[in-house]
XYZ file of C-alpha atoms in Angstrom:
696
model
C -0.261 -0.273 -0.076
C 1.331 3.315 -0.947
C 0.215 6.597 0.605
C 1.381 9.930 -1.975
C 0.822 13.604 0.581
C 2.589 16.724 -0.551
C 3.735 19.172 2.645
C 4.590 22.070 2.451
C 6.677 23.657 5.237
C 5.564 27.111 6.695
C 7.563 27.165 9.193
C 9.875 25.196 11.773
C 6.102 24.647 13.142
C 3.886 24.618 11.038
C 3.200 22.672 8.450
C 0.093 21.992 6.393
C 0.324 18.819 3.782
C -2.600 17.657 0.981
C -2.913 15.717 -2.026
C -2.116 16.733 -5.230
C -5.376 14.380 -6.408
C -8.352 14.985 -3.848
C -7.016 18.527 -3.756
C -7.824 18.322 -0.109
C -6.408 19.360 2.568
C -4.991 19.011 6.126
C -2.756 19.926 8.855
C -1.718 16.285 10.170
C -0.325 13.896 7.481
C -1.479 10.492 8.434
C -5.203 11.692 7.527
C -6.320 8.778 5.522
C -8.982 11.113 3.192
C -6.839 13.395 2.621
C -3.845 10.703 1.662
C -4.007 9.426 -2.105
C -3.699 5.830 -1.761
C -2.358 2.948 -4.116
C -2.616 -0.821 -3.484
C -0.023 -2.206 -5.942
C 1.556 -5.771 -5.878
C 5.216 -6.489 -5.427
C 7.332 -9.742 -5.108
C 10.645 -10.093 -2.515
C 13.299 -10.313 -4.432
C 15.927 -10.603 -1.362
C 15.866 -12.185 2.026
C 17.001 -8.976 3.052
C 14.331 -8.074 2.966
C 13.909 -6.091 -0.972
C 10.767 -5.893 -2.699
C 10.343 -5.425 -6.350
C 6.868 -3.236 -7.179
C 5.603 -1.026 -10.088
C 6.001 3.157 -9.921
C 3.181 3.437 -10.595
C 2.193 3.847 -7.264
C 3.440 7.117 -7.367
C 3.571 7.994 -11.381
C 0.540 10.922 -10.464
C 2.978 12.810 -8.317
C 6.267 15.201 -9.355
C 8.580 15.234 -6.447
C 7.166 18.841 -6.165
C 3.919 21.463 -6.479
C 5.263 24.350 -7.976
C 4.524 27.511 -6.115
C 1.462 28.424 -9.137
C -0.314 25.432 -9.301
C -0.403 25.315 -5.710
C -1.545 28.406 -5.510
C -4.383 27.434 -7.932
C -5.429 24.023 -5.023
C -4.998 25.933 -1.767
C -7.688 28.766 -2.910
C -9.884 26.428 -5.151
C -9.747 24.458 -0.956
C -10.404 27.191 0.733
C -13.335 28.010 -0.385
C -14.776 24.938 0.405
C -13.269 24.641 3.580
C -15.106 28.318 4.423
C -18.633 26.533 2.839
C -17.440 23.110 5.844
C -16.828 25.512 8.579
C -19.893 27.011 8.534
C -21.567 23.550 8.670
C -20.364 22.307 11.411
C -20.984 26.039 12.872
C -24.651 24.923 12.410
C -23.942 21.551 13.223
C -22.396 22.685 16.598
C -25.632 25.359 17.436
C -27.889 22.464 16.382
C -25.853 19.417 19.195
C -25.779 22.188 21.298
C -29.884 22.394 21.337
C -30.581 19.273 21.388
C -27.508 18.546 24.657
C -29.971 20.995 26.384
C -32.907 19.875 25.674
C -32.063 15.413 26.385
C -30.989 13.780 28.157
C -29.544 9.985 28.815
C -32.608 8.226 28.937
C -33.329 9.636 25.121
C -32.643 7.839 22.846
C -29.684 8.682 20.747
C -28.658 10.515 23.399
C -25.285 9.263 24.094
C -24.397 8.564 19.585
C -25.189 12.725 19.520
C -22.973 13.191 22.074
C -20.024 11.753 21.499
C -21.116 12.933 17.249
C -21.188 16.780 19.201
C -17.676 16.252 20.243
C -15.878 14.914 17.140
C -17.890 18.054 15.208
C -16.368 20.643 17.834
C -12.778 18.611 16.870
C -13.330 18.800 13.532
C -14.872 22.444 13.882
C -11.326 23.180 15.034
C -9.407 21.597 12.760
C -10.507 22.655 10.210
C -10.361 26.288 11.604
C -6.129 25.852 11.144
C -6.552 24.326 8.552
C -7.744 27.710 6.953
C -4.489 29.677 9.246
C -2.300 27.640 7.843
C -4.021 27.488 4.021
C -3.424 31.928 4.343
C -0.005 31.527 5.513
C 0.412 28.737 2.525
C -0.300 31.591 0.444
C 0.696 35.076 1.645
C 4.000 33.495 0.782
C 4.037 33.326 -2.812
C 6.947 31.244 -3.213
C 5.783 28.612 -1.501
C 6.255 25.035 -3.087
C 5.006 21.492 -1.996
C 7.384 18.319 -1.676
C 6.283 15.162 -1.931
C 6.057 12.354 0.785
C 5.397 8.532 -0.260
C 5.061 6.103 3.003
C 4.678 1.753 1.752
C 3.770 -0.750 3.912
C 4.044 -4.281 2.983
C 2.100 -7.030 3.473
C 2.838 -10.607 3.073
C -0.004 -13.195 3.084
C 1.068 -17.387 3.680
C -0.979 -19.526 3.676
C -0.250 -23.302 4.838
C -1.795 -26.096 4.509
C -1.586 -28.670 6.508
C -4.059 -30.615 8.741
C -5.762 -27.470 8.816
C -5.190 -24.360 7.070
C -4.116 -21.403 8.072
C -3.771 -17.809 7.090
C -1.232 -15.461 7.990
C -0.905 -11.855 8.180
C 2.583 -10.148 7.849
C 2.707 -6.567 8.057
C 6.099 -4.173 6.924
C 7.061 -0.548 7.137
C 9.438 -0.293 4.454
C 10.789 2.754 2.220
C 12.107 3.274 -1.369
C 15.746 2.875 -2.473
C 15.483 3.623 -5.586
C 14.041 3.525 -8.555
C 14.095 3.316 -12.101
C 12.256 3.565 -14.803
C 8.324 2.030 -14.619
C 10.222 0.414 -11.408
C 10.538 0.901 -7.556
C 12.461 -1.164 -5.176
C 11.313 -1.063 -1.299
C 13.385 -2.000 1.774
C 11.876 -2.864 4.580
C 12.943 -2.013 8.568
C 12.087 -5.457 9.882
C 16.158 -6.393 10.639
C 14.760 -10.520 11.186
C 13.782 -10.456 7.636
C 10.641 -12.266 6.186
C 8.014 -14.958 7.695
C 8.732 -18.761 7.105
C 7.595 -19.445 4.153
C 8.434 -16.483 1.875
C 9.716 -16.948 -1.859
C 12.307 -15.115 -2.847
C 12.629 -15.236 -6.830
C 15.773 -14.975 -8.783
C 16.761 -11.841 -10.473
C 19.538 -13.486 -12.279
C 22.395 -14.188 -9.850
C 21.856 -16.397 -7.443
C 18.470 -18.476 -6.652
C 18.698 -19.999 -2.804
C 14.997 -20.327 -2.085
C 12.689 -22.406 -4.856
C 12.003 -20.288 -7.791
C 9.121 -18.707 -7.945
C 5.008 -19.039 -7.187
C 3.292 -16.709 -9.036
C 3.007 -16.473 -12.983
C 0.288 -13.213 -14.185
C 0.591 -12.900 -17.756
C -1.495 -13.391 -21.220
C -1.035 -16.816 -22.369
C 1.561 -15.586 -25.863
C 3.887 -14.313 -23.494
C 4.444 -17.187 -20.699
C 2.886 -20.132 -21.870
C 1.099 -22.116 -19.049
C 0.763 -21.231 -15.349
C 2.998 -22.296 -13.146
C 1.821 -24.704 -10.750
C 1.573 -23.401 -6.398
C 3.223 -25.801 -4.002
C 1.168 -27.530 -1.637
C 2.147 -27.203 1.485
C 2.541 -23.087 0.739
C 1.168 -20.510 -1.492
C 2.324 -17.011 -0.194
C 2.667 -13.490 -2.132
C 2.187 -9.975 -1.455
C -1.754 -8.922 -0.640
C -3.517 -8.199 -4.830
C -5.506 -5.246 -4.383
C -3.559 -4.207 -7.799
C -1.760 -6.771 -10.944
C 0.737 -4.109 -11.320
C 4.169 -4.949 -10.008
C 3.719 -8.904 -10.233
C 6.036 -10.550 -11.906
C 6.214 -12.062 -15.655
C 7.799 -16.015 -15.672
C 8.132 -18.604 -18.598
C 6.334 -22.185 -18.306
C 9.171 -23.617 -15.964
C 8.437 -20.768 -13.702
C 11.906 -18.347 -14.101
C 11.676 -15.237 -13.879
C 11.513 -12.877 -17.245
C 10.031 -9.661 -15.836
C 7.674 -7.327 -14.508
C 4.488 -6.193 -14.834
C 3.909 -2.564 -14.866
C 1.591 0.199 -15.844
C 0.266 -2.786 -17.831
C 3.262 -4.080 -19.790
C 6.151 -5.904 -19.307
C 9.206 -4.467 -17.822
C 12.297 -7.504 -18.985
C 14.070 -8.838 -16.726
C 17.241 -6.591 -17.820
C 15.574 -2.929 -16.151
C 15.175 -5.477 -12.865
C 18.856 -5.600 -12.973
C 19.418 -2.056 -13.170
C 16.889 -1.504 -10.791
C 17.899 -3.344 -8.404
C 22.011 -2.106 -8.595
C 21.045 1.344 -8.232
C 19.734 0.406 -4.734
C 23.473 -2.189 -4.049
C 26.172 -3.775 -7.008
C 26.317 -6.588 -8.643
C 28.866 -8.543 -4.814
C 25.560 -7.144 -2.383
C 23.247 -8.930 -3.854
C 25.460 -11.801 -4.692
C 26.591 -11.541 -0.739
C 23.055 -11.505 0.276
C 22.277 -14.662 -1.690
C 25.140 -16.319 -0.244
C 23.267 -15.808 3.725
C 20.838 -17.184 2.321
C 21.928 -20.561 1.226
C 24.205 -20.680 4.390
C 21.000 -19.306 6.591
C 19.440 -22.407 5.231
C 22.972 -24.968 5.382
C 23.222 -24.712 8.759
C 18.793 -25.602 9.101
C 18.441 -22.272 9.774
C 15.791 -22.010 7.175
C 13.600 -24.013 5.318
C 13.255 -23.884 1.550
C 9.546 -24.267 0.033
C 8.894 -27.105 -1.724
C 9.797 -27.338 -6.021
C 7.286 -25.854 -8.206
C 5.942 -28.299 -10.554
C 4.884 -27.185 -13.900
C 2.101 -29.297 -15.900
C 2.098 -28.856 -19.198
C -0.595 -29.037 -22.020
C -0.493 -28.448 -25.229
C -2.636 -25.487 -26.942
C -4.811 -28.235 -29.618
C -7.306 -30.139 -29.130
C -7.694 -28.311 -25.745
C -9.115 -24.338 -25.010
C -7.327 -21.453 -23.760
C -9.700 -21.731 -20.752
C -9.979 -25.813 -20.289
C -5.924 -25.673 -19.704
C -6.212 -22.737 -17.333
C -8.232 -24.155 -15.956
C -6.759 -26.983 -15.253
C -4.024 -25.842 -13.236
C -3.771 -25.355 -9.582
C -2.177 -22.082 -9.319
C -1.849 -18.389 -10.933
C -3.765 -17.959 -14.369
C -6.160 -16.220 -16.453
C -10.018 -17.201 -17.200
C -12.641 -16.016 -19.652
C -16.404 -15.929 -18.979
C -19.264 -15.160 -21.656
C -20.754 -12.902 -20.556
C -17.206 -10.906 -21.501
C -15.557 -10.719 -17.458
C -12.292 -11.576 -17.163
C -10.668 -13.262 -14.339
C -6.704 -13.164 -13.319
C -5.298 -14.207 -10.362
C -4.840 -17.330 -8.342
C -6.872 -20.679 -9.207
C -7.849 -24.365 -7.376
C -10.127 -26.695 -8.988
C -11.166 -24.617 -11.604
C -12.440 -21.766 -10.384
C -10.678 -18.586 -8.471
C -9.554 -19.400 -5.147
C -6.932 -16.953 -3.353
C -6.322 -14.035 -4.773
C -7.656 -11.861 -8.301
C -8.859 -9.874 -10.208
C -11.888 -9.765 -11.847
C -12.731 -7.520 -14.156
C -16.806 -8.048 -15.832
C -18.400 -7.316 -18.660
C -19.715 -3.882 -17.368
C -16.660 -2.187 -16.704
C -16.679 -2.843 -12.528
C -13.744 -3.871 -11.252
C -12.594 -6.332 -8.871
C -9.199 -6.758 -6.448
C -9.077 -8.821 -3.773
C -9.175 -11.675 -1.782
C -12.095 -15.882 -3.335
C -12.669 -18.684 -2.215
C -14.370 -20.721 -4.254
C -15.549 -18.916 -7.457
C -16.989 -16.085 -4.733
C -15.497 -13.121 -3.084
C -13.572 -14.144 -0.246
C -12.524 -11.839 2.132
C -10.589 -8.677 1.989
C -11.297 -6.740 -1.431
C -12.026 -3.247 -3.213
C -14.788 -3.454 -6.007
C -14.878 -0.133 -8.312
C -17.816 0.586 -10.540
C -18.459 2.355 -13.386
C -20.518 4.929 -11.439
C -16.865 6.208 -9.648
C -18.276 3.703 -6.505
C -15.282 2.713 -4.367
C -16.241 -0.561 -2.383
C -12.825 -1.585 0.024
C -13.625 -4.026 3.277
C -13.973 -7.507 3.770
C -16.825 -10.029 1.934
C -18.304 -12.909 2.630
C -19.307 -15.301 0.151
C -19.520 -12.622 -2.664
C -20.941 -10.057 -0.238
C -19.258 -6.877 0.963
C -20.106 -7.523 5.033
C -18.192 -4.977 6.344
C -16.432 -2.120 4.922
C -16.282 1.446 3.107
C -17.324 3.124 -0.038
C -16.719 6.887 -1.335
C -17.752 8.903 -3.926
C -16.679 11.695 -5.375
C -19.329 13.419 -2.843
C -19.670 11.136 0.246
C -18.090 8.586 2.143
C -20.093 5.113 3.934
C -18.771 2.707 5.855
C -20.986 -0.068 7.178
C -22.885 -3.216 6.329
C -24.005 -3.693 2.668
C -26.743 -6.431 1.098
C -25.653 -8.412 -1.971
C -26.630 -5.712 -4.187
C -23.579 -3.503 -2.620
C -26.383 -1.369 -1.045
C -26.267 -0.117 1.754
C -28.434 -2.478 4.898
C -27.725 -2.574 8.623
C -25.493 -0.617 10.668
C -23.683 1.280 9.022
C -22.974 5.634 8.703
C -22.468 8.255 5.940
C -20.555 11.572 5.384
C -21.326 14.259 2.749
C -18.278 16.508 1.723
C -20.486 19.614 2.672
C -19.902 18.158 6.653
C -23.476 16.101 6.597
C -23.666 12.999 8.507
C -26.217 9.679 9.475
C -25.584 7.098 11.561
C -27.561 4.550 11.975
C -29.868 1.735 9.947
C -30.005 1.255 6.810
C -32.397 -0.960 4.356
C -31.347 -1.226 0.518
C -29.687 1.749 0.358
C -32.064 3.888 2.576
C -32.588 5.495 5.592
C -34.480 3.180 7.547
C -34.904 2.195 11.249
C -33.665 4.090 14.115
C -30.348 7.016 13.527
C -29.844 10.077 13.541
C -28.612 13.708 11.826
C -26.710 16.235 11.466
C -26.273 19.867 9.217
C -27.929 20.129 5.781
C -29.477 23.287 7.313
C -31.324 21.004 9.768
C -32.077 20.612 13.775
C -30.966 17.263 15.228
C -32.852 14.454 13.345
C -32.073 12.148 16.089
C -34.881 9.465 15.917
C -37.190 6.309 13.914
C -36.689 7.361 9.397
C -38.225 5.666 6.562
C -37.838 5.234 2.895
C -34.398 7.457 3.208
C -36.914 10.244 6.180
C -36.984 11.115 9.270
C -40.022 10.176 10.610
C -40.388 11.654 14.188
C -38.691 11.466 17.823
C -39.990 8.057 19.682
C -40.161 10.127 23.683
C -39.278 7.952 26.306
C -41.591 9.324 29.659
C -40.040 9.044 32.527
C -40.516 10.767 36.828
C -37.608 12.513 35.103
C -39.579 15.000 32.899
C -40.930 18.237 33.413
C -45.335 17.856 32.842
C -47.553 20.561 33.280
C -50.990 20.989 32.162
C -53.214 23.503 30.382
C -57.075 23.829 31.717
C -59.958 26.536 30.809
C -63.517 26.275 31.806
C -63.881 22.662 30.184
C -62.885 21.590 33.012
C -65.282 22.419 35.522
C -67.958 21.799 33.183
C -69.204 19.088 31.880
C -71.436 18.009 30.987
C -74.053 20.041 32.405
C -72.689 19.827 35.856
C -69.967 22.250 38.009
C -66.748 20.774 39.053
C -64.104 21.559 40.926
C -60.023 21.630 41.351
C -58.565 19.166 44.439
C -54.910 21.536 44.465
C -53.753 19.265 47.451
C -54.341 15.971 44.949
C -53.452 17.249 41.598
C -50.567 14.701 40.214
C -50.661 13.678 36.881
C -51.769 9.725 37.006
C -52.468 9.081 32.481
C -50.936 9.728 29.637
C -54.358 10.229 27.545
C -54.715 6.862 24.343
C -54.372 8.860 21.950
C -51.577 7.758 21.132
C -48.398 4.883 21.516
C -46.557 5.713 24.262
C -43.601 4.581 24.955
C -43.483 4.961 29.937
C -41.040 3.754 31.783
C -42.275 3.432 34.779
C -45.353 3.759 36.555
C -47.398 7.375 36.092
C -47.468 9.446 38.667
C -45.834 12.780 37.810
C -45.543 16.336 39.610
C -47.735 18.727 38.079
C -44.939 21.379 37.435
C -45.997 23.984 35.404
C -50.192 25.004 34.711
C -51.450 27.282 32.122
C -55.013 28.610 32.385
C -56.797 30.493 30.091
C -57.750 34.051 30.489
C -59.263 35.601 26.977
C -60.303 34.711 23.762
C -60.699 37.680 21.676
C -62.314 40.789 23.097
C -65.203 40.274 24.952
C -64.589 36.514 25.944
C -63.628 36.485 29.621
C -62.304 32.553 31.516
C -65.430 32.663 34.608
C -62.508 30.023 37.060
C -59.179 31.747 35.845
C -59.240 34.502 38.640
C -59.751 31.022 41.135
C -57.526 29.280 39.436
C -55.176 31.016 39.156
C -54.823 31.794 43.360
C -55.150 28.151 43.878
C -51.872 27.561 41.450
C -49.827 30.420 43.099
C -50.555 29.007 46.888
C -50.006 25.081 45.821
C -46.695 26.173 44.412
C -47.163 25.515 41.061
C -45.209 27.609 37.896
C -48.053 30.038 36.632
C -49.114 30.800 33.346
C -51.648 33.096 31.329
C -53.106 32.481 28.409
C -54.345 33.665 25.053
C -57.026 32.413 22.257
C -56.401 34.203 19.457
C -59.264 35.839 17.487
C -59.341 36.992 13.091
C -61.934 38.711 14.037
C -61.004 41.781 16.024
C -57.347 43.103 16.084
C -53.049 41.676 18.042
C -53.233 44.674 19.832
C -56.775 44.946 20.527
C -57.135 41.189 21.769
C -53.466 42.054 24.358
C -55.198 44.557 26.119
C -58.314 42.941 26.853
C -56.153 40.073 27.969
C -53.921 42.105 30.556
C -57.041 43.750 31.702
C -57.885 40.470 32.433
C -54.926 38.115 33.552
C -53.184 40.930 35.240
C -49.951 38.656 35.030
C -48.507 38.965 38.256
C -43.495 38.903 38.862
C -42.941 35.494 38.283
C -45.013 34.224 36.550
C -44.530 31.905 33.215
C -44.999 34.363 29.840
C -47.645 34.850 28.664
C -49.373 32.305 25.356
C -50.777 33.209 22.704
C -52.750 30.241 21.451
C -53.059 30.243 17.796
C -55.222 28.009 16.436
C -57.568 29.059 13.318
C -58.419 27.304 10.170
C -57.583 27.633 6.931
C -60.920 29.383 5.829
C -60.727 31.850 8.784
C -57.133 32.680 7.774
C -58.713 33.212 3.876
C -61.156 35.402 5.963
C -59.526 37.777 7.594
C -57.481 38.410 4.702
C -55.063 36.123 4.554
C -51.816 34.133 6.698
C -49.517 37.502 6.222
C -51.886 39.878 8.354
C -52.461 36.717 10.462
C -48.754 37.573 10.818
C -48.746 40.711 11.478
C -51.548 40.239 14.225
C -49.799 37.938 16.249
C -46.789 39.895 16.393
C -49.307 43.583 17.244
C -49.877 40.615 20.644
C -47.736 40.291 21.228
C -44.961 43.042 20.988
C -47.237 45.518 23.372
C -47.931 41.728 25.397
C -43.646 41.343 25.944
C -43.739 45.374 26.105
C -46.470 45.253 29.674
C -44.669 42.019 30.157
C -41.282 42.984 30.527
C -41.070 38.862 29.257
C -41.076 37.504 25.526
C -44.551 35.747 25.260
C -45.152 32.657 24.047
C -46.617 31.190 21.004
C -48.913 27.625 21.029
C -50.114 26.103 17.687
C -50.746 22.597 16.235
C -47.964 20.797 14.295
C -49.863 21.188 11.318
C -50.072 25.488 11.154
C -45.965 25.034 11.219
C -45.883 23.014 8.633
C -47.930 24.357 6.693
C -47.725 28.453 7.502
C -44.582 29.494 9.431
C -42.384 28.822 6.424
C -44.067 32.214 5.545
C -43.914 33.772 9.293
C -41.177 36.706 9.115
C -38.766 36.488 10.931
C -39.624 38.365 14.451
C -42.177 35.729 14.911
C -39.702 32.782 14.059
C -37.667 34.170 17.860
C -40.564 33.340 19.264
C -40.562 30.672 21.690
C -42.697 27.898 20.839
C -45.192 25.146 22.075
C -46.299 22.725 20.153
C -49.798 20.728 19.907
C -48.436 17.228 18.667
C -50.974 14.074 19.808
C -48.972 11.298 17.475
C -46.507 8.441 18.353
C -43.364 11.626 16.993
C -42.288 14.696 19.548
C -42.646 17.562 16.944
C -40.089 18.197 14.595
C -39.391 21.864 15.708
C -36.733 23.793 18.038
C -39.948 24.682 20.562
C -40.471 25.142 24.186
C -43.026 23.055 25.199
C -44.970 20.163 24.003
C -48.859 19.577 24.142
C -48.552 15.400 24.152
C -52.121 14.337 25.012
C -55.665 16.462 24.909
C -56.975 13.118 26.940
C -55.197 12.919 29.757
C -55.359 12.239 34.048
C -54.501 13.646 36.578
C -55.489 13.564 39.895
C -58.240 16.126 41.390
C -59.311 17.053 37.979
C -62.205 15.810 36.428
C -62.240 14.623 33.046
C -59.930 14.927 30.457
C -56.811 17.386 30.726
C -54.340 18.777 28.387
C -50.936 17.544 29.597
C -47.741 19.201 28.514
C -43.964 18.305 29.071
C -41.345 21.137 29.111
C -38.786 20.492 26.491
C -35.476 20.197 29.162
C -34.610 18.625 32.118
C -35.053 19.837 35.432
C -32.042 22.249 35.576
C -32.967 24.331 31.995
C -36.609 24.323 32.893
C -35.669 26.208 36.411
C -32.923 28.691 34.049
C -35.951 29.132 31.834
C -38.126 29.962 34.717
C -35.484 32.393 35.604
C -34.052 34.101 33.039
C -37.951 34.781 31.414
C -40.065 35.028 33.932
C -42.412 38.033 34.550
C -40.628 40.640 36.004
């Protein structure tokens, strides 16, 4: 695996890292999203740790980026990061709001809070990137230089009584480059694991013949058969860098840039790193270790010879155990390891539609680590099981996904999705769409943590516990029922039922204290609640936080209604902010002159009441009103705290202060149905709200 990344040294402490291919910038050299990562094959040519591979891994990159090209890359990235910074700031505001209004009892709370920390780190990182880009752009002679890191992965499958797969990873460095070839040297002093094959580059072949053949039929004849007890080679994710041998297994060249580089070019590469006598000494040392019993030479490689006459090319390759080519009727073409006439081991399949899979196979199916690239620009990388990507990631130019997949490579199961603009979703998927529980942040919306269906957010299912802050709102209808009059026993007041009109998730027994009560005072400019004064006095006397509300009329002005409300309600210091209850029908809104006329009257009511009470009133509306009209509301009205009535199983999807969750609740001490409400926040948040917003 090769990671190529450019660096711009600004000061002794400040270094900017960037990708020439992706045009992305980071302040951290190990950022996998920025580094240009490529995968090539290779083969061992020295017992002391030398590996040959193709230079295509870094061929797209020059040794440096000149100042003019660098300025263009940085300017474009600066524009992208400025947008991302604003998105991260908006996400931070929404995450802070979520943190204030939720607790650990809410589904997904811990996951959202973890992402909140992550978003903060990412925002700081983006701001740091912009700072360094600014420094780089102020230096007209700044240049970016290439840094390439290499990791060698070796997989050995030992087949004795039990098949055992072993994986070895080595950090290496480039020690020589000649034309289209690279020579790498591992940093591991102990050398290679037992069982690895070392290819003869023309001096001495001390450790057996090569165990791999890749190349066309015409070039190399028949494939070499790998030994039964030990099959080894570098992990294949690209055919570039594979050795090319003849039918007897003798190395004749290297596959690089889809061409065969002859053996003399490989020898020239070796001499650039170490002279002839150095390679001779290395080979003699390896042979001595073997003769002294310090090492083991793999068993001999045999070759099965076939005549071309009378046999199809596909038949000949299928009869071999080892490496070869397969051509399928649908146009697909396989190159790699074979076993019993089917792909088995490591290889590349180029499908008829142009897609490519590079990785491990088992009994003709993709199984193990592998990468799939389709014609739409999607790259799938991960762990495959029985031809299905069970877990991994895909990436395109717009987003990245990591998680589970179904058989058709659609997102399915658990996984997270990150768009390049910072929008994020984590949760469950079904056949490529968000389905089930998950949370999303970004896209200019509030945090959506709850149930999803058909890729749309359905809502948050609140869990009701005794820890939440509950309240009620009452009017004359709690006193006058079916022609009879009832009083309220304030000494017994406890919430005992949350209604039956919708499903609710309740934890524990329902026996909640009434923390606040709103009493209707007026309606329009003529209707008074005859029980208001008595109920308000009783609530204050029993230590229940009290507020008054007015029912809005479309037939009179907002200012007149506000004056009438204030004259009747007579709000006192310490009371909750007054509430304007707005529930007009579409026909009533139309008859008063439309939604904009309605909004003007509402704002007039709000302004006068705020001026007289010293606190901003609360707006009570239904979820359907929010969906239909609030997008047209003036900015001044959108600043108001909102009380939403929604009786379904999902919490209202908007910033809100209270949620009226039931119209058919039960309260001890009160006859009949009662509206039950819940404060959108914790008890400490409620106390803070009262301290800051109560009538002065």
